[in-house]
mmCIF file of C-alpha atoms in Angstrom:
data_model
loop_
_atom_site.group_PDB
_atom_site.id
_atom_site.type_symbol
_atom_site.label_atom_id
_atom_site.label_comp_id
_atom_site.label_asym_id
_atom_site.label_seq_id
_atom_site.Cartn_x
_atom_site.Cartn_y
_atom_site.Cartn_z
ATOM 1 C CA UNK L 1 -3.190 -7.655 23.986
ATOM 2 C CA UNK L 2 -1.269 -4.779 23.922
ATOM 3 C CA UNK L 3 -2.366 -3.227 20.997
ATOM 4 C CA UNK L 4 -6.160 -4.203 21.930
ATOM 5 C CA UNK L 5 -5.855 -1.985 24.325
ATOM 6 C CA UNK L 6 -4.104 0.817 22.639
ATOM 7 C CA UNK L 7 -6.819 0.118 20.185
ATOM 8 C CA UNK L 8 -9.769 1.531 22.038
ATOM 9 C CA UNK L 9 -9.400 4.535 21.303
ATOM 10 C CA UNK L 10 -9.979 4.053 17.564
ATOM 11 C CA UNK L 11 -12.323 1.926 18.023
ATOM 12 C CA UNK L 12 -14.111 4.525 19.794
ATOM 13 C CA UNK L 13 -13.352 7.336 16.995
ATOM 14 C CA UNK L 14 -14.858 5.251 14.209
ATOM 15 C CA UNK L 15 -17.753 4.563 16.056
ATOM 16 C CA UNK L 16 -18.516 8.211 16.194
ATOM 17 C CA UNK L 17 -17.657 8.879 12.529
ATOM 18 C CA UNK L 18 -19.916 5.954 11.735
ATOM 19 C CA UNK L 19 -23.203 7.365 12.933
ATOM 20 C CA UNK L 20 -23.055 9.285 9.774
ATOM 21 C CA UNK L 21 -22.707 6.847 7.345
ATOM 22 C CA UNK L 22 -22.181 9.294 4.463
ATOM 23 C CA UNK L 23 -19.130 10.926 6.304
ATOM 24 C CA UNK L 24 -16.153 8.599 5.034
ATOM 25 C CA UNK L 25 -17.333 7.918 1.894
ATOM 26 C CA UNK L 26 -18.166 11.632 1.638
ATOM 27 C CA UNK L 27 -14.071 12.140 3.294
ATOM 28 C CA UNK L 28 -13.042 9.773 1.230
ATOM 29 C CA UNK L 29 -14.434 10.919 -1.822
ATOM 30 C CA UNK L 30 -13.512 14.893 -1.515
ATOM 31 C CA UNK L 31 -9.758 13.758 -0.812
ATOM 32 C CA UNK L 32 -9.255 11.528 -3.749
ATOM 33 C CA UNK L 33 -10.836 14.087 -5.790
ATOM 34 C CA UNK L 34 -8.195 16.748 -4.408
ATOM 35 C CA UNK L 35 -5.558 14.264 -5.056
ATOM 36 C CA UNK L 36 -6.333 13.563 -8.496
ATOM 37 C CA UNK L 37 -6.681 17.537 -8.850
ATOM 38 C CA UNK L 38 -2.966 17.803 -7.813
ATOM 39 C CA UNK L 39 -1.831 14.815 -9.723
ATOM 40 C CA UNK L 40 -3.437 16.776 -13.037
ATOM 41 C CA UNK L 41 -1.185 19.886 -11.731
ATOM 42 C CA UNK L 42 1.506 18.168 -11.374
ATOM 43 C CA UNK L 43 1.324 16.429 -15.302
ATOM 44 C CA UNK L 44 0.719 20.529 -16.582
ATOM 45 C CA UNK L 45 3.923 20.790 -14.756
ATOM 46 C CA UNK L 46 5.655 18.345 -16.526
ATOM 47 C CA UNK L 47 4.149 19.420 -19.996
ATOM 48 C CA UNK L 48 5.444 22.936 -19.183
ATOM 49 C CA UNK L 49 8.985 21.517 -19.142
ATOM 50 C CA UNK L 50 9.269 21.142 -14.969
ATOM 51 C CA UNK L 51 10.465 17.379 -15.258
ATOM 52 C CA UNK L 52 11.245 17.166 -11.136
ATOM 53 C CA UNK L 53 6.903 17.032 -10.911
ATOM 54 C CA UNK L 54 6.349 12.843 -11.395
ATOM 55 C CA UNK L 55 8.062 13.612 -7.472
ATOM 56 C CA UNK L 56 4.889 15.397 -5.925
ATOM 57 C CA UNK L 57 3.040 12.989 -8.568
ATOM 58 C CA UNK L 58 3.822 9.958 -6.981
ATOM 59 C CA UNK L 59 3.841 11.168 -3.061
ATOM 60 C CA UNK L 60 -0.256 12.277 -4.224
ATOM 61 C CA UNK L 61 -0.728 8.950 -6.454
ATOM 62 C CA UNK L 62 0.707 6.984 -3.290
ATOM 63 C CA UNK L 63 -1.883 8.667 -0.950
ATOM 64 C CA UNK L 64 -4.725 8.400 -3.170
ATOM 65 C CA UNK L 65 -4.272 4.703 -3.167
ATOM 66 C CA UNK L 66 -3.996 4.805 0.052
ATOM 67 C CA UNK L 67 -7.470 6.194 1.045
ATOM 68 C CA UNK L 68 -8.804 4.035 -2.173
ATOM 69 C CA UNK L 69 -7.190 1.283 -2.891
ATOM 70 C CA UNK L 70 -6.001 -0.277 0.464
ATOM 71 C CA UNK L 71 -9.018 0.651 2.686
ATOM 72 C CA UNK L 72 -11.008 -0.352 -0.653
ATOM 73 C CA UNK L 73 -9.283 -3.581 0.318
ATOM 74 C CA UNK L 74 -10.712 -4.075 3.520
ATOM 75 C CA UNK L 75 -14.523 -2.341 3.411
ATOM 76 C CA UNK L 76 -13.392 0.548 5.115
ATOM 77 C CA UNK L 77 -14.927 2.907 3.156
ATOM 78 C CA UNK L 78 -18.712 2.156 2.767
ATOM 79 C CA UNK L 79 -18.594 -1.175 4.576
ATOM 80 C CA UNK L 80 -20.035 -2.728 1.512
ATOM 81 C CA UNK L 81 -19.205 -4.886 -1.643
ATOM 82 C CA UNK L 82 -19.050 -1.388 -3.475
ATOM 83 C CA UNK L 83 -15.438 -0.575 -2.128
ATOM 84 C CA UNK L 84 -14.631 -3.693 -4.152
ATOM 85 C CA UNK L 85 -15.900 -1.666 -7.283
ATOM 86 C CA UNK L 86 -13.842 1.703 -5.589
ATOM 87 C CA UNK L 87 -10.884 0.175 -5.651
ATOM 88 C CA UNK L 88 -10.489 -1.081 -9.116
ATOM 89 C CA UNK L 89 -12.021 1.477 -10.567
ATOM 90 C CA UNK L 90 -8.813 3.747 -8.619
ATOM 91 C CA UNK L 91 -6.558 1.748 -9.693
ATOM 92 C CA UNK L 92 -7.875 2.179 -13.501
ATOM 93 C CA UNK L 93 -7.754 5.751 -12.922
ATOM 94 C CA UNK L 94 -3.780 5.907 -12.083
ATOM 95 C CA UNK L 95 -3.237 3.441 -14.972
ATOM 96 C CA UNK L 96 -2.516 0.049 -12.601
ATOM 97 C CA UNK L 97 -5.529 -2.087 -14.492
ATOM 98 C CA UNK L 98 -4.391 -5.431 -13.050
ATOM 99 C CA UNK L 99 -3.568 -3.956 -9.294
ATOM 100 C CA UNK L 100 -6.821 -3.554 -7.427
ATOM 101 C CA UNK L 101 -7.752 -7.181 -7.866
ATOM 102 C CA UNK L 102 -3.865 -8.433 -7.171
ATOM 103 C CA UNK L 103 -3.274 -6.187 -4.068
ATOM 104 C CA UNK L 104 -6.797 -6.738 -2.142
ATOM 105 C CA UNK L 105 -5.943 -10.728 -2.663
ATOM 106 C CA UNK L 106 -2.132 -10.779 -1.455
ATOM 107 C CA UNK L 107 -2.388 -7.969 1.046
ATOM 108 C CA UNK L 108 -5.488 -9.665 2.877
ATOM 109 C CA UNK L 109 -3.316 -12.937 2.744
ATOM 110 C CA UNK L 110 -0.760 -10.572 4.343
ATOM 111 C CA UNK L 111 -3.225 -9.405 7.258
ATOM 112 C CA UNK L 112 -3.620 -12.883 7.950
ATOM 113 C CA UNK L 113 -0.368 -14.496 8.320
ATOM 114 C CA UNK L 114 1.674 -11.697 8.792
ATOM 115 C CA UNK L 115 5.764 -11.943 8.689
ATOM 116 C CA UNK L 116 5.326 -16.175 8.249
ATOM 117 C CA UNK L 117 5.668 -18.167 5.592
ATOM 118 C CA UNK L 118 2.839 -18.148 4.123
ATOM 119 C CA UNK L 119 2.877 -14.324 3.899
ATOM 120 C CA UNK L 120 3.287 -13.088 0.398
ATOM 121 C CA UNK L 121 4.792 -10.037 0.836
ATOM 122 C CA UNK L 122 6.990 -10.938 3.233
ATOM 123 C CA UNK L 123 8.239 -14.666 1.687
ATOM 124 C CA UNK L 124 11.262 -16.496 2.936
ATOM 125 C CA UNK L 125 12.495 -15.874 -0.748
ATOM 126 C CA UNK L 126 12.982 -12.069 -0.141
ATOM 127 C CA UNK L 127 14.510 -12.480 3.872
ATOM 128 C CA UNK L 128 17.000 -15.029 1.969
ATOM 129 C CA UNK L 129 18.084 -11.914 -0.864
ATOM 130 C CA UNK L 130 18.052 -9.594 1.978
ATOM 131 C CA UNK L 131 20.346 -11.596 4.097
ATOM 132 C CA UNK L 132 22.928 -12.280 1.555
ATOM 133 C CA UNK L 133 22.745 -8.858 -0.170
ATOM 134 C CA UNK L 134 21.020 -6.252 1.121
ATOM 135 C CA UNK L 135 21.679 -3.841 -2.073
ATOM 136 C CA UNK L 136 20.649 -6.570 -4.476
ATOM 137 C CA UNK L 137 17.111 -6.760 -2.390
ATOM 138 C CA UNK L 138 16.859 -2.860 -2.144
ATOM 139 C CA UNK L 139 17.007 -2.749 -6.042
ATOM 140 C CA UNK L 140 14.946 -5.223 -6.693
ATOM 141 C CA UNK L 141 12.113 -3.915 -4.632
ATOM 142 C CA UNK L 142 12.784 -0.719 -6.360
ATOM 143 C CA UNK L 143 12.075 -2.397 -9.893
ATOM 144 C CA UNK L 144 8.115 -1.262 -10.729
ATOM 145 C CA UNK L 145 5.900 -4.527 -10.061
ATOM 146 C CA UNK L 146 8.518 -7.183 -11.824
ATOM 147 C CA UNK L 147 9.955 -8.568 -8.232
ATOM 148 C CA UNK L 148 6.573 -7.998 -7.403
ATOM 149 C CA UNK L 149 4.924 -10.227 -9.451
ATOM 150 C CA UNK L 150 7.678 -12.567 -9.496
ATOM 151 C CA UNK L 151 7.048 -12.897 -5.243
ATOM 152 C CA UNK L 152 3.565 -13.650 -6.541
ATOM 153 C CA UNK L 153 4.575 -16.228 -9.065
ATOM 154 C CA UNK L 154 6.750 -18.120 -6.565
ATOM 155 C CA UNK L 155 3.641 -17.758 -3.840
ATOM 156 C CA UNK L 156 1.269 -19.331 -6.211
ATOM 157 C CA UNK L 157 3.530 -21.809 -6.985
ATOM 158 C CA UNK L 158 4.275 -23.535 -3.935
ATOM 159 C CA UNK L 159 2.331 -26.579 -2.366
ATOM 160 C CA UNK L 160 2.299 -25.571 0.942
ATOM 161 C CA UNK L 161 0.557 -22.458 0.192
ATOM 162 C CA UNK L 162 -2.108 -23.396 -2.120
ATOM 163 C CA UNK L 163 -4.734 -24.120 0.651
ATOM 164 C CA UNK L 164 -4.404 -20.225 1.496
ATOM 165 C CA UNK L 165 -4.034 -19.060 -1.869
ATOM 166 C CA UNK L 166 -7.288 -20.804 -2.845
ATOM 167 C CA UNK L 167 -9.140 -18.921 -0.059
ATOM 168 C CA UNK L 168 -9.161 -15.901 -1.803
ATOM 169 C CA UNK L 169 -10.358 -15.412 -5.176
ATOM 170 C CA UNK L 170 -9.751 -13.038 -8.584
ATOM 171 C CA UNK L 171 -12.372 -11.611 -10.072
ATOM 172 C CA UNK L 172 -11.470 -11.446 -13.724
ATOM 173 C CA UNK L 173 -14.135 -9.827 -14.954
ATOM 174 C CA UNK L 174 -12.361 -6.587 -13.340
ATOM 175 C CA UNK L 175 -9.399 -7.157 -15.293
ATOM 176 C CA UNK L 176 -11.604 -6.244 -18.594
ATOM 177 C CA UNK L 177 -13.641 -3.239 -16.623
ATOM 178 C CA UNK L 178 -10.192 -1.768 -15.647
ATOM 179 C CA UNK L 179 -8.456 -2.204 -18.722
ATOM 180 C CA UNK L 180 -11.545 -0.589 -20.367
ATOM 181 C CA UNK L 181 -11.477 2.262 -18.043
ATOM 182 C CA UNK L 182 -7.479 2.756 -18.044
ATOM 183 C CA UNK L 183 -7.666 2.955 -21.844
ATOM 184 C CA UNK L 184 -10.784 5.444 -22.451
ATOM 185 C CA UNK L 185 -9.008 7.524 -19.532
ATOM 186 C CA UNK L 186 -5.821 7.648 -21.238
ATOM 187 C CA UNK L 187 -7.669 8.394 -25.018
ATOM 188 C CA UNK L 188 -8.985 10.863 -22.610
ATOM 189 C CA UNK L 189 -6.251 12.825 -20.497
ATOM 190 C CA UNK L 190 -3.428 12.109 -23.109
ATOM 191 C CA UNK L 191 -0.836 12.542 -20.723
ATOM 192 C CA UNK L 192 2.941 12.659 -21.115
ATOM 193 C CA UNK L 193 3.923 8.701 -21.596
ATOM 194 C CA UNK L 194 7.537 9.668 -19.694
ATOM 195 C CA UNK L 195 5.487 11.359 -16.646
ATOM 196 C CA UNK L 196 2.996 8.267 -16.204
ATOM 197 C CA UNK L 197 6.005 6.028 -16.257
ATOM 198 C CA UNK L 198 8.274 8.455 -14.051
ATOM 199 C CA UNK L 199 5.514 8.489 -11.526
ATOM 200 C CA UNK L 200 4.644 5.106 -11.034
ATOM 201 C CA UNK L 201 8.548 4.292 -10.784
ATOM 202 C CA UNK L 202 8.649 6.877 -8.055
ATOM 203 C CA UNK L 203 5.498 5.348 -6.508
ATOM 204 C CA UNK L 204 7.175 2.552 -6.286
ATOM 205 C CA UNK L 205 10.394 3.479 -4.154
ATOM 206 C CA UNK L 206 7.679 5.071 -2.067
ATOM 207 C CA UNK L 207 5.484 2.143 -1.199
ATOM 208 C CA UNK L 208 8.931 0.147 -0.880
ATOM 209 C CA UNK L 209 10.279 2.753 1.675
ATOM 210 C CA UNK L 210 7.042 2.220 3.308
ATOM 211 C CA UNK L 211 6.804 -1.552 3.568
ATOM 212 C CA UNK L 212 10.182 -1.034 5.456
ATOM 213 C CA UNK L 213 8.749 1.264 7.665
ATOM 214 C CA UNK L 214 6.406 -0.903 8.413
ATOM 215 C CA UNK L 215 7.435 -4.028 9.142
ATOM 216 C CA UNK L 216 11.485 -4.264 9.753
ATOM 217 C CA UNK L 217 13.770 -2.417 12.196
ATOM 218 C CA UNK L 218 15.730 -3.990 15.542
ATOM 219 C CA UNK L 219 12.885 -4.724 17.856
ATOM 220 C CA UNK L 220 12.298 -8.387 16.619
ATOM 221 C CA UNK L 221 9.270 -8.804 19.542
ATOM 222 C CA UNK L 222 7.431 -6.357 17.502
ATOM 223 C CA UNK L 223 5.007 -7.423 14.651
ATOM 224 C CA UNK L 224 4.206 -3.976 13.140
ATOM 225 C CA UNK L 225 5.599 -0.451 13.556
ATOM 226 C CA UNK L 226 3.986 2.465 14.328
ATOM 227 C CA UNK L 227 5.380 5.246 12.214
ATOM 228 C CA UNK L 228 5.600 8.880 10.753
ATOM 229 C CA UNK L 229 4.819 9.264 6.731
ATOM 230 C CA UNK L 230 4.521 11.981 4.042
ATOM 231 C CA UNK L 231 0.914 12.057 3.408
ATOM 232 C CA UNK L 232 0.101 8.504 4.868
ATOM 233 C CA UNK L 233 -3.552 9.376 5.927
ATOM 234 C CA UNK L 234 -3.300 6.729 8.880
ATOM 235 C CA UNK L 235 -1.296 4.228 7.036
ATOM 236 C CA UNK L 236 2.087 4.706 9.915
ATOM 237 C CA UNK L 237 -1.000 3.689 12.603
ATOM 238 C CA UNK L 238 0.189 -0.088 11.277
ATOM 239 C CA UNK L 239 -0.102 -1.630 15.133
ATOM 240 C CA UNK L 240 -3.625 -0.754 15.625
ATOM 241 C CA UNK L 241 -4.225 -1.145 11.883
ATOM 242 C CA UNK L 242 -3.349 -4.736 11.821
ATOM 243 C CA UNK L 243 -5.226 -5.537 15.063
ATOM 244 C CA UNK L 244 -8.402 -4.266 13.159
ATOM 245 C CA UNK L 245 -7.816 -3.838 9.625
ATOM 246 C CA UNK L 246 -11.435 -2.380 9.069
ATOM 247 C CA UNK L 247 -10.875 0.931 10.840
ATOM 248 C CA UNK L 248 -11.194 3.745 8.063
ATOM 249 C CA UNK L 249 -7.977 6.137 6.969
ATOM 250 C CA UNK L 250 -9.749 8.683 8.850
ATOM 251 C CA UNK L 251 -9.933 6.722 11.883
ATOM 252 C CA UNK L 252 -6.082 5.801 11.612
ATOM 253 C CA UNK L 253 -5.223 9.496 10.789
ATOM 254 C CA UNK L 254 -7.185 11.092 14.394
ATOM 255 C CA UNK L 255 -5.645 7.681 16.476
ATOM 256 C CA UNK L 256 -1.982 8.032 14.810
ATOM 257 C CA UNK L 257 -1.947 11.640 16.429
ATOM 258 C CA UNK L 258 -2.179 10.413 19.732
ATOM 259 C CA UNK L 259 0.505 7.422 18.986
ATOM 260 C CA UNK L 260 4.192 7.340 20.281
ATOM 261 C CA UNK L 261 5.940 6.610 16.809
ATOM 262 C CA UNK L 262 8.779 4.171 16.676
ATOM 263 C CA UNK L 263 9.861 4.548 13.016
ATOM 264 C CA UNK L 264 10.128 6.939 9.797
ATOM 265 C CA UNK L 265 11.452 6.967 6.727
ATOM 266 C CA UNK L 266 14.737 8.527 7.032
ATOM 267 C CA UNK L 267 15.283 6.085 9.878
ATOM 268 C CA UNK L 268 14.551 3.019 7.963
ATOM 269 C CA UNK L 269 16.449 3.576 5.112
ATOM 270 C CA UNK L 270 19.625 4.611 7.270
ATOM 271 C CA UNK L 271 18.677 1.000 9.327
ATOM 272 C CA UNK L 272 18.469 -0.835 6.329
ATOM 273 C CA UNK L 273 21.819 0.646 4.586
ATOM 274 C CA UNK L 274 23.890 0.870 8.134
ATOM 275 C CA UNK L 275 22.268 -0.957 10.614
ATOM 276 C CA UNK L 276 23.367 -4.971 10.755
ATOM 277 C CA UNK L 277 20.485 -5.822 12.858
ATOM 278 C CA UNK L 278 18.346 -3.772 10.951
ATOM 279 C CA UNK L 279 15.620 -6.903 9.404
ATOM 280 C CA UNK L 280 12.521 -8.540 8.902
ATOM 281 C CA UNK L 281 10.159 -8.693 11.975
ATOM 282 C CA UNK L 282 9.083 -12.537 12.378
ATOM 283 C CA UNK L 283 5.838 -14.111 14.287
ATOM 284 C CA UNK L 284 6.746 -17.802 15.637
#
């Protein structure tokens, strides 16, 4: 109820930018475009000998799935079946062919059953490494889509999860359009193979950071946390996000202003290297 109420207020905001309906496809469309302007700076960079650029690289490549990808995920970009297109076409773009299709199924799955068992990327498997070694969990959620997958794997392959797996379906027909597009991109941009791979490494302690700062910390009655991130375009408004998952990045940004924040990065990675109560948030 709580964050119903709190709510309002973004309900209210999209409403507004909705009366346009070009505006956050439009928004959406001139900030991805800027990202993937400073992600092409940031690989001259590299080619000019400044190595430290797959950093900036993966902070823009983080945001521009962000705005793309996840809200792709939920029609919160034109409301239609075209944001399915959007977001695996994105995902080609940053070379992740397989992603787009992977991450709208398991994070949807995620929406719905939220720090329980039967949420993928939050399984009983990864609260039982994290228990008995935290470092052990920490570097395996910093290995690039292998633990990943492997949470995936295990998901799929249990019984009591099969009636919620089923309710979602892969379109494979995306895996060839994305593959497709990933490889005529990269014939394309030719970039440096050790900056693609630096990047998406980086991108992924980023997005594992986040995950912490979004759902563990000491306050075990909450579900979500509200929180401060580089670039995050509305992601940290995670409360009001999960209440209604179909509110735009845009929406999230303006609302997030106006939100008391309870987490950030620097404080979830000294929580989950100090703290001993620092954990996994769980719904009974």
């Amino acid at each position: 109820m709580k964050y119903k109420i709190q709510a309002l207020t973004e309900i209210s905001i999209e409403k507004k930018l909705r009366k346009n309906f070009l505006l956050i496809p439009l928004a959406t469309l001139i900030l991805a475009s800027l990202l993937s302007l400073s992600i092409a700076y940031c690989m001259n960079l590299y080619e000019k000998g400044y190595y430290w650029a797959f950093i900036p690289a993966g902070f823009f490549v983080h945001s521009f799935l962000i705005i793309t990808v996840h809200d792709g995920s939920h029609k919160a970009i034109t409301k239609t079946k075209l944001d399915r297109f959007i977001l695996n076409l994105c995902s080609a773009l940053v070379f992740l062919p397989f992603y787009g299709e992977h991450y709208r199924k398991y994070h949807l799955i995620h929406h719905g059953y939220t720090n329980t068992d039967f949420d993928p990327l939050s399984s009983s498997k990864s609260k039982y490494i994290y228990q008995k070694n935290r470092f052990l969990y920490i570097l395996l959620e910093s290995i690039p889509l292998l633990y990943t997958f492997y949470l995936i794997f295990d998901f799929n392959n249990k019984e009591s999860t099969k009636k919620v797996n089923s309710a979602l379906k892969i379109n494979r027909m995306y895996f060839l359009i994305t593959i497709c597009i990933s490889i005529i991109w990269f014939w394309l941009l030719q970039p440096p193979v050790y900056f693609v791979l630096f990047t998406l490494i980086f991108l992924n302690i980023i997005s594992a950071v986040r995950s912490w700062c979004e759902h563990m910390g000491t306050s075990l009655e909450h579900k979500t946390n509200t929180y401060w991130f580089p670039m995050g375009f509305g992601i940290g408004n995670h409360d009001v996000h999960h209440e209604y998952p179909n509110l735009s990045w845009l929406t999230l940004a303006i609302g997030l202003t106006k939100r008391e924040k309870n987490s950030n990065p620097v404080k979830s990675i000294k929580g989950i290297l100090l703290d001993k109560k620092f954990t996994f948030y769980n719904v009974k």
